Amino acid sequence: MDPRAEADAAAVLGADPAALTALLADLTSPVNEARSRAEQQFHALRGSHPDALALSLAHLLLSPAHPSAPIAAVLLRRLIAPSSQAFVYPALSPATQSSLRALLLSAASAPALPRSVSRKLSDAVAELASYLLPANAWPDLLSFLYKSIDSQSSPPGLQESALNILARLASHLAAVFPNLHGLLLAALSHPSSADVRVAGLNAAISLIQSLPSAGARDQFQDLLPAMMRALAESLNCGNEGSAQEALEMMIELAGAEPRFLRRQLPDVVASMLQIAEAPGLEDGTRHLAVEFVVTLAEARERAPGMMRKLPRYVGRLFAVLMTMLLDVQDEPAWHAAVPEEEDAGETGSYVFAQECLDRLAIAVGGNTILPVAAELLPSFFSSEDWKRRHAALVTIAQIAEGSAKVMIKNLEQVVGMVLNSFQDPHPRVRWAAINAVGQLSTDLGPELQNQLHHVVLPALASAMDDVQNPRVQAHAASAILNFSENCRPDILTPYLDGIVGKLLLLLQTGNQMVQEAALTALASAADSSQEHFQKYYDAVMPYLKAILMNATDKSNRMLRAKSMECISLVGMAVGKQKFKDDAKQVMEVLMTLQGSQMEADDPITSYMLQAWARLCKCLGQDFLPYMSVVMPPLLQSAQLKPDVSVTSAGPEDEIGESDDEGVETITLGDKRIGIRTSLLEEKATACNMLCCYADELKEGFFPWIDQVTTTLAPLLKFYFHEEVRKAAISAMPELLRSAKLAIEKGQAQGRDKSYLKQLSDYIVPALVEVMHKEPEPQICASILESLNESIQVSGTLLEENQVRSVVEGVKEVIVASANRRIERTARAKAEDFDSEEEELLREENEQEDEIFDQVGDCIGTLAKTFKTYFLPFFDELSMYLTPMLGKDRTSEERRIAICIFDDVAEHCREFMELAFVLNLAVLHLDLTLGRPYPDYTM
């Protein structure tokens, strides 16, 4: 370190704390330059003087009222937290380590720590303890905690701090801390401090979650009444801040260990609903109480069917949520139909209730939720208050997904209730009715479209005539999109004359929201009706091109983007012959836009990527001349790095926090991971488009195979976003096909089969590697499908070690699938298991059957490709497949297993033993006649 830097370090870390506090102040400065300079200095001190820096920060904590004490606690925590990148504790001298431990306990022993310091200090102590306690390297801490919690003379602030530390260390202390039950019960019953009671609640919940078995957790069952009393007492004394903390902890318990609550479930749920129903409490408190009950309902893997046993309480919760939906205002901005004011009048409670109704219906199912809705909806529909009629319609829309199977049985009645509201005198009620029709079209399709098109489509067409209420007109057009997506062309076509005519009129209104909705509806109508849309092409396309070419203002970006979408979908629908003349003009506009400088948040970027791909599908090989323009920005979007930030999950980490709505946050352990979702969506779209080009252009895609393969193959492990992985998975066999066709047709730029082998050697192992690591069963099935197709293309280019890796991967997939089935069997034995849960398990097992089906296809392809050379591998696999023929397996599992053996017998027939063939013949006969399966062993 140079002399000047050494002098600066000496000043900051010297006896006078003024320089250090100035540095800490600069670290939180709103001035970027000052903050950046301070960060550089702090990082330098951490590297050059870690001992002095840690001790200086710790000494500041001995003066908890000092303005810099909170930030000092945060920074010290980073230095001594093993999960932190700034962790320096092991590098400190033994003397410094000892002093630091003593200083932390001394600071934590202060009788009246400010709340801004106590939590941060407790977290710092707990972080260091998590590193030291496994080696029993901080015995003084255990003495300090026990004395602080157990002593009746300990100040409440000290007890609270000690309990917070205990909560963080529950997994380390559960087996060694004496009389935990008594200490927690005393804390939960503290006579004077709500904060101590809530800290006791926190410690109790952490302990319960850390215990390894239900039996161990049951020993703390009698704490639950005291836990609920601690919550109630916080509310009774008006301390809603503490109550909200307690509720958040109870929500965590409900999600992690719902069965712990089972014995006292009615009392616990009733208490929560009482809070949710209390009009005098803050919205935040009531929302947390609701969240607790909804979380319990959703905990189906750990406690299947538990909440369905309490239909009366589900009804009370439902009523609370419908009441929250009344918290909506009739704002003039809503009626103006301005895109920026789309949510005008909607409050936090209104939005929260919508989300919870959706989650609750999915969690408990239609058989539970619809009887509850049937009791409440009639009085809401018949009310003179528009808000209640509006709430009824919003409720139907929100519960449709979770209640779809039951709603379909009462389709005419449900849709009839909604359509009656199309004539309501209040525009917001009419809007809600249209919204419900759109949602029902999505969730109840295609049954709704097939049975009720004759009433739904005329009603939507009529709503588009409501010129006094452009919001209603726009939403009616949007609902056409929902209806069309699940609609057969023969159903939609008879209505197109009226619908297209009205949508063209809406395009001319001059209201952007209405125009955007009309474009989306036209695009969907064209996509659904396909060649039947040719009749309207000449009337529609001039309007679409006019918007594309003239909507150039920044305020019209979304309008222009939707015109691209509509033009490309119309082009695909009517076909190349009809579209080709306009296509050239459209693509010239897109090429100009492609070369322009667009802002990062411009929606045109994503829409243009999709429009190019649709134009490619429409024009086929005629699109090749445009690929040199399309591919560079498309690859750039596909190669976007995820914008990820990793911070502490603790509430104390105030440095670098963001309230950016474009960032989605998830918590993993003690880390908070923030991901910018807009970048992920663009990346996913680009990856999907690359797959589309490879599929459509076949051998014509050859020039880009290398770039696309090296871009997409690593994304097979892109666990930030499912759609990115799906696109990468689907693209792998398409790339191999493109290469193979190009080589066969002499369009491979001089490459031969050795290039295909090189590509196969890259792609097949990549798919095998991710096959058994994929967390989502549906995506695992897709990987197997792509692997199978890749093997078909590669054929005998695969080497023995590659076949072995495929077989080993298949074994792991079979074992993982079998383990998931075992877990579901265990869930089926739960005391609250019911018919709704049985149906959900059946659907999950169907996903498992799809995986096994794809396994069978892979094995069949290997047998067909390698014939006798595959038999040694199949001998290994048969040990995993034979159990699938057992009497305890489903008919689908047995069917797939028989098909696998059948494929191997067919392709290796002359080498199979006669006994095997005879046994297989008997199995076939059993399957055909529906007889019970004998317990064969191969």
Coordinates of N, CA and C in Angstrom, one line a residue, residues 42 116 155 299 352 581:
F42 N -13.5 1.2 1.3 CA -13.8 0.1 2.3 C -13.3 -1.2 1.8
S116 N -33.2 -0.3 15.5 CA -32.5 -0.2 14.3 C -31.1 -0.9 14.4
P155 N -33.5 -7.3 31.1 CA -34.4 -6.3 30.4 C -35.1 -6.9 29.2
A299 N -50.9 -25.8 1.0 CA -49.9 -26.7 1.4 C -50.3 -28.2 1.2
F352 N -55.2 -7.6 -4.1 CA -54.9 -8.8 -3.2 C -56.0 -9.8 -3.2
D581 N -47.1 -10.0 -51.9 CA -46.8 -8.7 -52.3 C -46.7 -7.7 -51.2

